[in-house]
Rosetta silent file (secondary structure, phi, psi, omega in degrees, C-alpha in Angstrom):
SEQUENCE: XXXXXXXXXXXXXXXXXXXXXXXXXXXXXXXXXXXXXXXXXXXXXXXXXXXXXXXXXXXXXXXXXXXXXXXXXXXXXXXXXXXXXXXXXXXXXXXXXXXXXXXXXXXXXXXXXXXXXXXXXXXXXXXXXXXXXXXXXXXXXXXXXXXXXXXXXXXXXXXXXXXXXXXXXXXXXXXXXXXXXXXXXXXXXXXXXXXXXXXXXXXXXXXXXXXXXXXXXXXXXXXXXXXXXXXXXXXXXXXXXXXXXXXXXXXXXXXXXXXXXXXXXXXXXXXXXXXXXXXXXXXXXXXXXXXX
SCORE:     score description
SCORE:     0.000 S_00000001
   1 L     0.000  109.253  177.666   64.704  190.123   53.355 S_00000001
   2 L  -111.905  157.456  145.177   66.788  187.245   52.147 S_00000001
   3 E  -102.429  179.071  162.963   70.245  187.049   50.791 S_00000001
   4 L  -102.617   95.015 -177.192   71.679  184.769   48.257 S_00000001
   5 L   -94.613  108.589 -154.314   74.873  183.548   49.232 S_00000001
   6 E  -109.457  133.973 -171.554   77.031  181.579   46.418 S_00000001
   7 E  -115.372  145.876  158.590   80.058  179.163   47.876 S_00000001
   8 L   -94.812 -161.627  155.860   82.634  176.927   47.243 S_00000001
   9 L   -22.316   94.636 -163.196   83.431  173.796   48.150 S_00000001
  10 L   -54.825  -11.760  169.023   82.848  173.613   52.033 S_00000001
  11 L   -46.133  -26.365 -140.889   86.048  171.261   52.594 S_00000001
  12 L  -154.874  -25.435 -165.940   88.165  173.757   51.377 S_00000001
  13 L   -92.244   98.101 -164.525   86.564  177.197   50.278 S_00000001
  14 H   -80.577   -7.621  145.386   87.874  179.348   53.677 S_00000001
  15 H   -30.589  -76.732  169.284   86.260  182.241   51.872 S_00000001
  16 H   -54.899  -20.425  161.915   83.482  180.920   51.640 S_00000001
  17 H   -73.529  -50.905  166.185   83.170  179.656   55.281 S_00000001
  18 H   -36.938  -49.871 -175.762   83.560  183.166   56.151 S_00000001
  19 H   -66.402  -52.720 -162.801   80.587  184.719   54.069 S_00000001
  20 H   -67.844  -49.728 -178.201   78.469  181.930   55.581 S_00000001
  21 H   -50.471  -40.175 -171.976   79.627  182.322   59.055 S_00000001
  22 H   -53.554  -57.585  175.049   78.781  186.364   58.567 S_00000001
  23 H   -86.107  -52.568 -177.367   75.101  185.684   57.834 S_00000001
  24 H   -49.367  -72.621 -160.644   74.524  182.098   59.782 S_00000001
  25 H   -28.776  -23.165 -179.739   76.425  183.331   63.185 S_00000001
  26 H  -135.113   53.138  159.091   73.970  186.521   63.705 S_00000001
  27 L    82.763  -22.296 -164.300   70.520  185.389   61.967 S_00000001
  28 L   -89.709  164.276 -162.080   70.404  186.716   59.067 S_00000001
  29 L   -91.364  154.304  178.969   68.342  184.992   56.731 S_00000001
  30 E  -170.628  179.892 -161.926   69.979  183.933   53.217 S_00000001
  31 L  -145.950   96.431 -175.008   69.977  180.817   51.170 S_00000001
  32 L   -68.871  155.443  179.056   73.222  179.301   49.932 S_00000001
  33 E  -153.549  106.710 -163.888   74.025  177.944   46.677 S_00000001
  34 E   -93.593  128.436 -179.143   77.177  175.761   45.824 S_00000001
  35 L  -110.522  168.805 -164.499   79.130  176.500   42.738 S_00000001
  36 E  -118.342  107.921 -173.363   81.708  174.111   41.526 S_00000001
  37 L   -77.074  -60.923 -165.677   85.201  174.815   42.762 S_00000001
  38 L  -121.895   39.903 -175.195   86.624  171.330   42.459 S_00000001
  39 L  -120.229    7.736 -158.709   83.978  170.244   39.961 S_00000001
  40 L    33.926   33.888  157.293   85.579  172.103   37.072 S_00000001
  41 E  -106.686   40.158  172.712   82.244  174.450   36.353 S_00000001
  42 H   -82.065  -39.007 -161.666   83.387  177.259   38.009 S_00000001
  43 H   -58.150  -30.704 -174.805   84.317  179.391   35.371 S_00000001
  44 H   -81.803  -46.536 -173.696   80.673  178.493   33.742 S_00000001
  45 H   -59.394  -69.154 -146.741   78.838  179.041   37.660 S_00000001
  46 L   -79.482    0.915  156.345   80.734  182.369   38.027 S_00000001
  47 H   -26.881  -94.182 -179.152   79.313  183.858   34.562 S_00000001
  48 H   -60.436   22.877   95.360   76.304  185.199   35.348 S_00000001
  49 H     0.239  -62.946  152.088   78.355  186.552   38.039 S_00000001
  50 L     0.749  116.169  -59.112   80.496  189.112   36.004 S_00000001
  51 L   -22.792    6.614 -163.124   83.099  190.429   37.226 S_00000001
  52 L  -105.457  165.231 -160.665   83.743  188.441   40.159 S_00000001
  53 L  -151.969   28.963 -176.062   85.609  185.664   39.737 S_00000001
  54 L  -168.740  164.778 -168.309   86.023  183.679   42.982 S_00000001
  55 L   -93.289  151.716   -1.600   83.832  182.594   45.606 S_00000001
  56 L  -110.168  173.995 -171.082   81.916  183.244   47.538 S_00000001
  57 E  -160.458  108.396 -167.042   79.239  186.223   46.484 S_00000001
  58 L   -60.303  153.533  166.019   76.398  187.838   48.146 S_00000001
  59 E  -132.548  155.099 -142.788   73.368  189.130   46.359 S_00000001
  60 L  -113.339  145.524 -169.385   71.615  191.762   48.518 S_00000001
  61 L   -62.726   -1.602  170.326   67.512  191.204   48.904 S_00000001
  62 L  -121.693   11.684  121.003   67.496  194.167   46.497 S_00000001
  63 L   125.024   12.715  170.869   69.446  192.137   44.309 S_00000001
  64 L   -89.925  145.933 -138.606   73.143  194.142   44.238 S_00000001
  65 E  -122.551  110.979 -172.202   75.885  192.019   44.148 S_00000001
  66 L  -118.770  119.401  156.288   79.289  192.037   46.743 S_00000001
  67 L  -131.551   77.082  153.447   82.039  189.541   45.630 S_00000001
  68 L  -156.614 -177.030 -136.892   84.595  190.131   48.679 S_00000001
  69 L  -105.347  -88.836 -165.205   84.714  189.068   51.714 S_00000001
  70 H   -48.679  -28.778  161.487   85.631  192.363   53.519 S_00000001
  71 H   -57.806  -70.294 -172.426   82.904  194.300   51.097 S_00000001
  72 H   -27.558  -81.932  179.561   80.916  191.742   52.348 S_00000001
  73 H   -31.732  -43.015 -177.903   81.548  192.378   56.132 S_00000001
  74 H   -87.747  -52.929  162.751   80.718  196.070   55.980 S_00000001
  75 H   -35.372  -53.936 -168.541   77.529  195.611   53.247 S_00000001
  76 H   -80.741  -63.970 -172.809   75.953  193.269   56.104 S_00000001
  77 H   -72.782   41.166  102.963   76.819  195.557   59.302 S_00000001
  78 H   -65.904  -41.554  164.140   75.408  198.392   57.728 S_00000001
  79 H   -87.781  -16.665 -170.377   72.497  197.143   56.796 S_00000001
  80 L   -99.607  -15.091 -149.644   72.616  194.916   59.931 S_00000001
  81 L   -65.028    8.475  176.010   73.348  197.395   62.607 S_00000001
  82 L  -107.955   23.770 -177.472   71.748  196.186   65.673 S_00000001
  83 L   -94.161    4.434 -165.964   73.166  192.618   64.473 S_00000001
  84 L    72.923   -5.793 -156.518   76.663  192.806   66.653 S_00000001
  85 L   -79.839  -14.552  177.265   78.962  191.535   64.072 S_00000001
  86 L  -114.480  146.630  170.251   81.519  194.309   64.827 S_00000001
  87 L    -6.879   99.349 -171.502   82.341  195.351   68.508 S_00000001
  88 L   -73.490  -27.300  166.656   80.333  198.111   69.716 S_00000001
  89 L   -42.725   98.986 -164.476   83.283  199.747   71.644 S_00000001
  90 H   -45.542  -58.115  158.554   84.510  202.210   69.158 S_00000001
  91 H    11.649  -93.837  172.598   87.999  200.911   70.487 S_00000001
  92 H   -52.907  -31.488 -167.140   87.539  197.715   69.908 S_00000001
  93 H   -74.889  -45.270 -176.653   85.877  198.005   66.692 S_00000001
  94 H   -56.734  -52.500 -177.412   88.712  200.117   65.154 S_00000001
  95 H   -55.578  -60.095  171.008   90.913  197.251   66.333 S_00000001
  96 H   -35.440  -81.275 -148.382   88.535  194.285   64.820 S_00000001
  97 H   -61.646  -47.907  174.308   88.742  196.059   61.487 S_00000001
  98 H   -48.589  -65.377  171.539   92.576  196.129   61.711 S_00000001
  99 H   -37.797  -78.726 -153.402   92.498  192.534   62.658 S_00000001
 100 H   -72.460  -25.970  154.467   90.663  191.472   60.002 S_00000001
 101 H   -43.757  -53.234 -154.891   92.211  193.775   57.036 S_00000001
 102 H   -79.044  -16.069  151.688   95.265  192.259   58.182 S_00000001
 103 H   -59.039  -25.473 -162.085   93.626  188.590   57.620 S_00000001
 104 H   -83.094  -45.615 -152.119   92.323  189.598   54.411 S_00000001
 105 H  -120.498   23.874  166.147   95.416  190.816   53.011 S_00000001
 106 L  -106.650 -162.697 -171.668   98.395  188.771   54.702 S_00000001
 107 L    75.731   10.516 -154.909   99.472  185.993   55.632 S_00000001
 108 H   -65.740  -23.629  174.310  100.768  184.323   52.814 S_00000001
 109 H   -71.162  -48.609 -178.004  103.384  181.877   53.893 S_00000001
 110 H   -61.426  -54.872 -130.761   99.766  180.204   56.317 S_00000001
 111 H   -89.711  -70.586  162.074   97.480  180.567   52.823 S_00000001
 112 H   -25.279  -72.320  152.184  100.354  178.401   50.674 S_00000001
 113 H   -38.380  -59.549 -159.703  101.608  176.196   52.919 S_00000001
 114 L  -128.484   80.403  146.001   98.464  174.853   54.760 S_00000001
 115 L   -30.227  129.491 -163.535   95.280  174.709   52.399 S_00000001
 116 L   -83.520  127.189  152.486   92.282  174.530   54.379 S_00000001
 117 L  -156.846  118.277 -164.488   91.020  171.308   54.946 S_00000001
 118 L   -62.675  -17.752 -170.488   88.170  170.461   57.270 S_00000001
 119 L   -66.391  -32.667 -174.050   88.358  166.116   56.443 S_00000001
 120 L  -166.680 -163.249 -170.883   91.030  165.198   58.516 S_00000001
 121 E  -141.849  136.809 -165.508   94.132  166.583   60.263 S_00000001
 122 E  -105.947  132.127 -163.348   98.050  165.670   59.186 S_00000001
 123 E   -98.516  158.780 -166.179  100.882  164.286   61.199 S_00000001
 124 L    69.503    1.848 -169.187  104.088  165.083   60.369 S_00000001
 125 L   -61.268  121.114  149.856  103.534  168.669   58.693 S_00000001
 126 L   -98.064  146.751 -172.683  106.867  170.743   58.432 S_00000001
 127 L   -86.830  106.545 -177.836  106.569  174.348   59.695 S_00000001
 128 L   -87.222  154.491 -177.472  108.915  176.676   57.357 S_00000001
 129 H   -31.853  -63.286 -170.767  110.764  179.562   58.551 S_00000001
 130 H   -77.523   -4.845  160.494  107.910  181.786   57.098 S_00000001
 131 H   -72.408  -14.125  168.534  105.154  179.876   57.996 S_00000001
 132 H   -68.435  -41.232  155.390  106.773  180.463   61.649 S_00000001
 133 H   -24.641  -40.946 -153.246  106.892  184.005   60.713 S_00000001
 134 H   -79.372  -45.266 -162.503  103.211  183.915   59.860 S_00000001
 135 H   -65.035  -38.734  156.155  102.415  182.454   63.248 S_00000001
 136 H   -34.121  -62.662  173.654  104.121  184.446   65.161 S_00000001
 137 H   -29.718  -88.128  169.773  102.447  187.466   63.572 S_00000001
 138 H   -12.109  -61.500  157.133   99.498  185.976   64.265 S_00000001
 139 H   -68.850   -8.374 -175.189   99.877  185.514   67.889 S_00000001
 140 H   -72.391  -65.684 -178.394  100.990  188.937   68.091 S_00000001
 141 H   -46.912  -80.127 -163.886   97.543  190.266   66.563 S_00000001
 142 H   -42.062  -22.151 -179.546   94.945  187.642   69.239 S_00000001
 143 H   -71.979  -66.214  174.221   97.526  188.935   71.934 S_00000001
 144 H   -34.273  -75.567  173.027   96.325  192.644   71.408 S_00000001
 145 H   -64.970  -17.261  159.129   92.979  191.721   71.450 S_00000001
 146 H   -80.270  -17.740  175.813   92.680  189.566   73.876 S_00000001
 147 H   -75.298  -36.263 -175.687   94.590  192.247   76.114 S_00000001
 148 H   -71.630  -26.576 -165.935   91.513  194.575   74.829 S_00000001
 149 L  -114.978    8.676 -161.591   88.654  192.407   75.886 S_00000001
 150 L    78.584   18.767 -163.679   90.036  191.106   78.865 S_00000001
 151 L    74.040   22.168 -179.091   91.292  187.923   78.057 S_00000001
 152 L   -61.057  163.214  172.982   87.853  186.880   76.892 S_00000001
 153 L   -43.465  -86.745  175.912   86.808  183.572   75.098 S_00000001
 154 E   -87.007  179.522 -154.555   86.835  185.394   71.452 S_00000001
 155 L   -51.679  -47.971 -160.989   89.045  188.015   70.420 S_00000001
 156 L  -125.053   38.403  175.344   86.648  190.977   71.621 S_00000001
 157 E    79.056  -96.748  176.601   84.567  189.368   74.112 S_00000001
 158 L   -43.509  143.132 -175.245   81.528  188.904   71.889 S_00000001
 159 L   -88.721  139.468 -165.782   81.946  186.612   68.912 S_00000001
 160 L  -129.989  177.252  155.307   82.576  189.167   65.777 S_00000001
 161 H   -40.408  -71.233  149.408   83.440  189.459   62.332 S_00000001
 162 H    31.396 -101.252  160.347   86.638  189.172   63.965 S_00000001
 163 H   -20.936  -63.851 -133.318   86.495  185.293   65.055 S_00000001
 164 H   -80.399  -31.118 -176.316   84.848  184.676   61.711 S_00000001
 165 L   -84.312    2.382  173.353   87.824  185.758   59.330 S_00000001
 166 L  -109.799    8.843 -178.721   90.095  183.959   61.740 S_00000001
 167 H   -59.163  -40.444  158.697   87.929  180.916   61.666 S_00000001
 168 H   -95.729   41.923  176.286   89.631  179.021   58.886 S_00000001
 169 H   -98.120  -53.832 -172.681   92.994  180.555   60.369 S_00000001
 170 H   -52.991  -59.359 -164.194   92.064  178.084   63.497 S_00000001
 171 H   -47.439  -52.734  162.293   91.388  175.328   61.200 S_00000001
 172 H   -51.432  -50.595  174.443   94.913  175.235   59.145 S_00000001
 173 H   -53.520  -27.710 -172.169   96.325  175.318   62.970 S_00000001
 174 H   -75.977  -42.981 -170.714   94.288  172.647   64.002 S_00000001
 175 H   -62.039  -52.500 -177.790   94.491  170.604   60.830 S_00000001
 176 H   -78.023  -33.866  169.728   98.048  170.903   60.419 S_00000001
 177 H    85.932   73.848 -166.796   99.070  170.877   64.128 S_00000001
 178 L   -89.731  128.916  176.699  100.446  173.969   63.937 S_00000001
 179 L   -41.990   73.758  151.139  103.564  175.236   66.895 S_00000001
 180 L  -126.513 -161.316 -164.391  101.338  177.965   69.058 S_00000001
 181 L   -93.023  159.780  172.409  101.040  178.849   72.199 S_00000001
 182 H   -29.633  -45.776  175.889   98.411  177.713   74.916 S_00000001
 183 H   -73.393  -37.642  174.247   96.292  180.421   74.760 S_00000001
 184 H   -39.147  -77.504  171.348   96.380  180.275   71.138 S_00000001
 185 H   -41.371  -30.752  159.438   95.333  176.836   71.036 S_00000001
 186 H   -61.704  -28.047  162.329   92.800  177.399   72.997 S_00000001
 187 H   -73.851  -22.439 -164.268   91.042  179.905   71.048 S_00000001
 188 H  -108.919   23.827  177.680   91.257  177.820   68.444 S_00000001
 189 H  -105.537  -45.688  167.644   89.644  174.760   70.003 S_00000001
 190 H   -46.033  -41.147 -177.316   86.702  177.662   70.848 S_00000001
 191 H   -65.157  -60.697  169.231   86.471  177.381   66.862 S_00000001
 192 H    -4.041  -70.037 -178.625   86.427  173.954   66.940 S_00000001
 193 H   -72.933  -35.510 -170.408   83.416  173.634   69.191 S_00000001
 194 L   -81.099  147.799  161.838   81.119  176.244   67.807 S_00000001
 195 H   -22.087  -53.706  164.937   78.236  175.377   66.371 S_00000001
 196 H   -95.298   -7.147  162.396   78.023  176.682   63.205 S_00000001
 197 H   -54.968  -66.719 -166.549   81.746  175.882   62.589 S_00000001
 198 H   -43.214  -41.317 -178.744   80.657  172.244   63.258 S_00000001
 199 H   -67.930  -62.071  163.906   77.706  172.208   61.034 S_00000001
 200 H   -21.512  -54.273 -176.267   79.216  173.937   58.429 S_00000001
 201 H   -94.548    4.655  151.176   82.248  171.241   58.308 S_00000001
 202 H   -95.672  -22.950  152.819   79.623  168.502   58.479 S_00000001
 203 H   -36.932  -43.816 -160.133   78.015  169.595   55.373 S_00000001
 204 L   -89.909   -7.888 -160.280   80.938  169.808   53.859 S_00000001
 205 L   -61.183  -44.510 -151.273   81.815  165.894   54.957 S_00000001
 206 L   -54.940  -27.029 -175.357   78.385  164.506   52.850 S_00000001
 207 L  -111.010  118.198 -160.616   80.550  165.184   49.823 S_00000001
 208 L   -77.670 -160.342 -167.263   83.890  162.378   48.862 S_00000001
 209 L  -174.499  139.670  170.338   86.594  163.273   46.657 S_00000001
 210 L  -162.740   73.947   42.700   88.553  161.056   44.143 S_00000001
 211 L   -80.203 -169.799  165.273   91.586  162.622   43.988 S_00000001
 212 L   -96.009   69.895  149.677   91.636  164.125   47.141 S_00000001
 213 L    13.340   94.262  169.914   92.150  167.899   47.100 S_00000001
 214 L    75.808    6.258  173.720   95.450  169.189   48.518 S_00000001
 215 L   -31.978  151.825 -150.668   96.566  165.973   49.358 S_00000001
 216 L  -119.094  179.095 -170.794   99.805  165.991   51.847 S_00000001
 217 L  -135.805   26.448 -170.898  103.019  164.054   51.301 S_00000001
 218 L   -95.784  164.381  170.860  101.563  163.594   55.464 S_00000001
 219 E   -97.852  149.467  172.989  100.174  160.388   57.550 S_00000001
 220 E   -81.149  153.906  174.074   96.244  161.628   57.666 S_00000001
 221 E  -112.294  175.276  169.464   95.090  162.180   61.075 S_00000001
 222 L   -85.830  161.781 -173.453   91.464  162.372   62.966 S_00000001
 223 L   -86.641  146.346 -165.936   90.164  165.485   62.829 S_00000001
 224 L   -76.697   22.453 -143.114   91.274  167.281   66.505 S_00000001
 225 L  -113.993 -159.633  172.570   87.330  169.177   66.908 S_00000001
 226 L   -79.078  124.062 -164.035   85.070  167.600   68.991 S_00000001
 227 L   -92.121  123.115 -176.797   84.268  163.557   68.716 S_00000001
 228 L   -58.486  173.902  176.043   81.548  163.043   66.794 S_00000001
 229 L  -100.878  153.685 -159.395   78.574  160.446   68.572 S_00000001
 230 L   -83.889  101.824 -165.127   79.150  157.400   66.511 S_00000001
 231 L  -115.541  142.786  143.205   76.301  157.250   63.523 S_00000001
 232 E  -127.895  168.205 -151.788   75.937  154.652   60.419 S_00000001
 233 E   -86.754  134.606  167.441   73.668  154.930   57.385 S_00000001
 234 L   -92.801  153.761 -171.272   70.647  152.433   58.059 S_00000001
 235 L   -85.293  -31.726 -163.658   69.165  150.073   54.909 S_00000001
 236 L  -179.571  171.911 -162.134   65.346  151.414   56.139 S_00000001
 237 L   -98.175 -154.067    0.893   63.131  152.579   58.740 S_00000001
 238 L   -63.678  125.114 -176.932   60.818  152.330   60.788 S_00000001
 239 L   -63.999  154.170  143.332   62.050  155.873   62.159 S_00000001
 240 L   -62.120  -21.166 -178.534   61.611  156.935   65.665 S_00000001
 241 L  -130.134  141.705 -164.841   60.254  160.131   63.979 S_00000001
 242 L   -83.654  -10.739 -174.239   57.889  160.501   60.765 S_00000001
 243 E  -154.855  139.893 -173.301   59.355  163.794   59.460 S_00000001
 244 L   -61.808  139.845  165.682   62.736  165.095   59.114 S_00000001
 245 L   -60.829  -11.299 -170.361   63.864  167.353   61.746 S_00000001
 246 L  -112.940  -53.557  168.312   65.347  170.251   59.682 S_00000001
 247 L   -93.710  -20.791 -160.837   61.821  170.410   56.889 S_00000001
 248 L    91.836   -7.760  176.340   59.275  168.597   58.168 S_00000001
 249 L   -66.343  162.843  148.865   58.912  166.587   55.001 S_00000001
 250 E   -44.713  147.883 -178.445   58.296  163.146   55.058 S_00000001
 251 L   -86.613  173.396  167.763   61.100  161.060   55.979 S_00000001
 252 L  -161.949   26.373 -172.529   62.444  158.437   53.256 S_00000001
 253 L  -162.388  129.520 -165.909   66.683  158.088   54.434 S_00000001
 254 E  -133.648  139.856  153.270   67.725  156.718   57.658 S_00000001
 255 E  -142.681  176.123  172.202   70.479  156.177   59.799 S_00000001
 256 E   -94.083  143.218 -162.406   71.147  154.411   62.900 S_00000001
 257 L  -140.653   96.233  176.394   72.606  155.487   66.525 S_00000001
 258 L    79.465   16.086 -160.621   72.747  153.013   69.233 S_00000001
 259 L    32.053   50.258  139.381   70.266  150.855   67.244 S_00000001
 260 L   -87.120  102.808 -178.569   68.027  153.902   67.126 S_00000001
 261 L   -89.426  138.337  169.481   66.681  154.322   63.649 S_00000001
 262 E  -114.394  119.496 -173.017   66.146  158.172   62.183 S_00000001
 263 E  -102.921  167.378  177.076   64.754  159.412   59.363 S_00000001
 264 L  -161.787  138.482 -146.930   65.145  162.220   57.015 S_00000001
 265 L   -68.655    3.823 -172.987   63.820  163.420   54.260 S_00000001
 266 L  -142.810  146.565  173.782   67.095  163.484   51.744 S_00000001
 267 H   -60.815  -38.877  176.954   70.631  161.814   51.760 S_00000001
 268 H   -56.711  -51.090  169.863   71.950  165.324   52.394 S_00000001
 269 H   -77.488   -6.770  149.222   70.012  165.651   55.714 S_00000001
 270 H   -82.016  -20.385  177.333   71.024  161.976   56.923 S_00000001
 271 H   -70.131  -54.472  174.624   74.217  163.045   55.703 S_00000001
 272 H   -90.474    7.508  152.728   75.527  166.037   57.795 S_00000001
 273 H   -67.102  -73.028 -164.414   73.456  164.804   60.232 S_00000001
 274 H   -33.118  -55.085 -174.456   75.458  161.349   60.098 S_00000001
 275 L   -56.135  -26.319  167.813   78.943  163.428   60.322 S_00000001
 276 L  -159.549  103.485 -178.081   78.658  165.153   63.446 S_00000001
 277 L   -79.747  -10.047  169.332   74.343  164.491   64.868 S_00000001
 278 L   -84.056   -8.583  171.080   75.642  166.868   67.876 S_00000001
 279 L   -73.218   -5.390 -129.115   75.982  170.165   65.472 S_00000001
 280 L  -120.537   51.983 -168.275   72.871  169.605   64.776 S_00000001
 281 L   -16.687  -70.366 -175.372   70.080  171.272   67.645 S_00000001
 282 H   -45.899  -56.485  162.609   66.743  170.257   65.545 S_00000001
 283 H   -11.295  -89.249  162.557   68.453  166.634   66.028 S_00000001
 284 H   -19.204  -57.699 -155.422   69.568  166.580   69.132 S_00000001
 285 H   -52.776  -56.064 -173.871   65.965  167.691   69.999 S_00000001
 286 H   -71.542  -27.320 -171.751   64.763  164.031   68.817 S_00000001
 287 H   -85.153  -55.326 -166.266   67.942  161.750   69.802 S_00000001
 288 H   -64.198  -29.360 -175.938   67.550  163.167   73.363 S_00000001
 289 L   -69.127  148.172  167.416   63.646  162.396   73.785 S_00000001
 290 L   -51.122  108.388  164.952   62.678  159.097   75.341 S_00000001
 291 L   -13.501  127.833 -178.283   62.767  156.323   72.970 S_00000001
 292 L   -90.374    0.000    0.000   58.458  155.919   72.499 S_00000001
């Protein structure tokens, strides 16, 4: 049982991080396919698509077709139900669902104002009365739930849908350097850090821009996550390893670490490798072994 899951731009499409996070974050298996949001073929990508008409949009292993988010969320934990993604504490769950309607269909002052953008982070942002509005709000909601779970890590103890629709929520705070409170920040530094956030926003790195998307009238900043270990693109091998870590293919694209050469079988897998080689486990596995 696979799904198909079709995305936008990963820089930028916070939709689309969601849907991915929904299926990477608990296992299930699916296969992604990037349509072109800031490539001007969406409109042609999103045909055979019909009716939906934004990104991103599951196709179900028996081949029916969800283009929302929140369809989305209930389509998988139905079919999913010993996967976790919502709370099992009826409680809690009722709450989660609240939470995250109120992500889907608010917010509007954060969703204007601060575009999602995983590349870098901006100094200087001003915060307008209603984006203070928004935040507030905001802290209002993670205060209930964190009051529910005990003051837990993620909202509801367990990492949920929950987290995942606030995951590019974190990101505009982080990116923008958004006014919230300690605990706040702290949850959203939890986002930061996880794993499939990271991978996800190294993925999206392997691919430049000229314009720039959403550009700021801002000084750019580093991005505030976790600092990456310090990679460059190599001219050629010999690799410490003969076959890329993520297929198993021969390698033929290298980069260097410490004047440790690595190979991989594609520029895309030296690429989001290169952008952050600690998201990466299957990596990790090899950069960690004793030099032979």
């Amino acid at each position: 049982m696979t799904y198909e899951l079709y995305i936008g731009d990963r820089t930028f499409s916070s939709w689309s991080l969601r849907g991915w996070l929904m299926l990477k974050s608990f296992g299930i298996p699916f296969k992604s396919h990037l349509l072109g949001l800031y490539s001007g073929t969406l409109e042609t990508d999103l045909a055979p698509f019909a009716p939906a008409r934004q990104v991103p949009i599951l196709k179900t292993p028996e081949e029916h077709m969800v283009f929302d988010t929140l369809a989305m969320a209930e389509t998988l934990a139905e079919a999913h139900p010993m996967a976790g993604l919502w709370p099992e504490d009826p409680a809690q769950r009722g709450a989660a669902r609240s939470l995250v309607a109120q992500m889907h269909s608010g917010f509007s002052a954060l969703r204007e104002h601060c575009p999602m953008n995983l590349q870098n982070a901006w100094e200087g942002f001003e915060v307008s009365d209603n984006l203070h509005a928004d935040l507030a709000y905001l802290e209002t909601l993670w205060r209930y739930a964190f009051k529910m779970s005990g003051d837990q890590d993620w909202l509801f103890g367990a990492y949920s849908l929950a987290d995942m629709f606030f995951a590019p929520v974190a990101a505009r705070i982080a990116c923008y350097k958004l006014p919230v409170s300690q605990r706040a920040q702290n949850y959203v530094d939890k986002h930061l850090a996880h794993q499939d956030f990271r991978q996800w926003r190294a993925m999206g790195l392997t691919k430049h821009y000229d314009p720039f998307p959403y550009d700021m009238a801002c000084t750019p900043a580093p991005w505030p996550g976790p600092r990456a270990i310090e990679a460059s693109i190599a001219p050629g091998g010999p690799s410490e390893n003969a076959t890329c870590p993520y297929s198993g293919d021969p390698v033929t694209d290298f980069l260097s670490i410490d004047d440790r050469i690595f190979g991989f079988c594609n520029p895309f897998c030296r690429d989001k490798t290169l952008a952050d080689p600690a998201a990466w486990p299957a990596f990790m596995a090899i950069y960690s072994a004793a030099k032979p």
